Coordinates of C-alpha atoms in Angstrom, one line a residue:
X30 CA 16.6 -23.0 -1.2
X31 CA 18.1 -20.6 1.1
X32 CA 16.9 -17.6 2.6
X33 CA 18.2 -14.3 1.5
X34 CA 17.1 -13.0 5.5
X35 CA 18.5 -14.7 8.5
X36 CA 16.9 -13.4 11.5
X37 CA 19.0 -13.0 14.8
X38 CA 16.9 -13.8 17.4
X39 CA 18.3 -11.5 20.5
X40 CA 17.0 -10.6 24.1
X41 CA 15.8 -7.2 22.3
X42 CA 14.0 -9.2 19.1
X43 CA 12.1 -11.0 22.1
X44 CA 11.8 -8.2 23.7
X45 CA 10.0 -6.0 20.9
X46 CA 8.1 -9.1 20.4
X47 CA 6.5 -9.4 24.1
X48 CA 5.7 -5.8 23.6
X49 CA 4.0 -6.1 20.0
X50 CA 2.3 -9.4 21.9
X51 CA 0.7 -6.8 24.7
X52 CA -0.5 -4.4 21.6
X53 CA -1.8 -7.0 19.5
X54 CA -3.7 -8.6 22.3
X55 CA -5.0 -5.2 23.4
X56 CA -6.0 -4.4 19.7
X57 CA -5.9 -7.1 17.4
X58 CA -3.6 -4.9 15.0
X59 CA 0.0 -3.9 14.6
X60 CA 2.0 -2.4 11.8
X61 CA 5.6 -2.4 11.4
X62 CA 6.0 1.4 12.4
X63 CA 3.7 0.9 15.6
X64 CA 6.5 -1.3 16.9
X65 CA 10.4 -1.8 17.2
X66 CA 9.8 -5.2 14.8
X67 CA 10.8 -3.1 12.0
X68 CA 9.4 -4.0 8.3
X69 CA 11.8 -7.2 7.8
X70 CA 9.6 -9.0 10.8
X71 CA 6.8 -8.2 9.3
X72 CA 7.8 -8.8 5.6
X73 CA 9.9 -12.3 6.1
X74 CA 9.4 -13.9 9.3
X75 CA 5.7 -13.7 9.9
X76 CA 6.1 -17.5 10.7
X77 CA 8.4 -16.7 13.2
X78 CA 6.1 -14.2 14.6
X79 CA 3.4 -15.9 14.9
X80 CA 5.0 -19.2 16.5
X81 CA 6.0 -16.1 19.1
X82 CA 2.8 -14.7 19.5
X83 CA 1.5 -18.6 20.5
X84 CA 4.3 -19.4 22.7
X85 CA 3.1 -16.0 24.5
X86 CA -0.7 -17.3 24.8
X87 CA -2.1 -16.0 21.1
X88 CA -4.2 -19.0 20.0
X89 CA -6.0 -17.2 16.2
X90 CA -5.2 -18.1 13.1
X91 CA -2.3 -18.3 11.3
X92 CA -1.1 -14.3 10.5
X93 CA -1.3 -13.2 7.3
X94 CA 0.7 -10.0 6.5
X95 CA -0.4 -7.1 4.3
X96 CA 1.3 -4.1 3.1
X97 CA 0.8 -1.0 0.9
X98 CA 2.8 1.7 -0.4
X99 CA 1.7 5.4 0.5
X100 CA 3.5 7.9 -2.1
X101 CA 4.4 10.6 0.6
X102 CA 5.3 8.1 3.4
X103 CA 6.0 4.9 2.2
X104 CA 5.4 1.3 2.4
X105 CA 3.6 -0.2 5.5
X106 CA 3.2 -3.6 6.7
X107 CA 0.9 -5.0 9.7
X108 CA -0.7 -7.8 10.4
X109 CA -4.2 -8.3 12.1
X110 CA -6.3 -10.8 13.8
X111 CA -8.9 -12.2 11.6
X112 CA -11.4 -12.8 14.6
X113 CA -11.8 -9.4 15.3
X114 CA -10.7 -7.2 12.3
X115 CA -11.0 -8.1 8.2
X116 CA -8.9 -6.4 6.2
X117 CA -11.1 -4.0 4.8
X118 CA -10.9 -2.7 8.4
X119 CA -7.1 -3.0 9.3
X120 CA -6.4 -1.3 5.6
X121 CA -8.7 1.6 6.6
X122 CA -7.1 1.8 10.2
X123 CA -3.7 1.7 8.2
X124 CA -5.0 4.6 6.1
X125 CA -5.9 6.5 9.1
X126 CA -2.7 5.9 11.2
X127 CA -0.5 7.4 8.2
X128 CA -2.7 10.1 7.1
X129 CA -2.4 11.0 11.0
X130 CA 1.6 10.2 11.1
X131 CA 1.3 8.0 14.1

C-alpha cells in the first residue's frame, strides 16, 4: 500500500527537528504549533520522528500522537513523553496553550 504523504527530508526538516528535540527534552511535550514540524509531522510521520528523536539521544517509549479539534482555533496535535507526562496532563497543558494562544 502506498503512502498518500511522502516526506522530504531537508537540511530545514532536520533542522526543525533538532530544535523540537531541545523542547521536548527540556519539557517532555510538543504540539505541532509550538514548532516548525507543522501538523503533517505530527499526523503521518510520528515514526519518523521518533527514530529522529533517538538518533539525537531520546531513549522513552515509542511516541504516540494525540490530537483534538478546538472550534475557535482548530485542530492540534502533540506528542508527549509517557515517563513524565500522561495524557490527561498533556491534554490539559494543550487546553491551556490554546485558550492562551501560544
Amino acid at each position: 500500500m502506498s503512502k498518500a504523504f511522502q516526506l522530504e527530508i531537508t537540511n530545514d526538516l532536520l533542522d526543525a527537528i533538532r530544535t523540537a528535540y531541545q523542547d521536548f527534552k527540556t519539557h517532555g511535550y510538543i504540539n505541532d504549533e509550538s514548532t516548525s514540524l507543522g501538523s503533517t509531522i505530527f499526523e503521518n510521520e510520528t515514526d519518523f520522528l521518533y527514530k529522529e528523536f533517538c538518533k539525537l539521544g531520546y531513549d522513552g517509549n515509542e511516541f504516540i500522537c494525540y490530537g483534538h479539534y478546538y472550534p475557535n482555533h482548530g485542530a492540534v496535535y502533540w506528542i508527549c513523553d509517557s515517563r513524565f507526562m500522561s495524557y490527561e496532563e498533556s491534554r490539559k497543558l494543550t487546553d491551556m496553550l490554546i485558550e492562551k494562544n501560544i
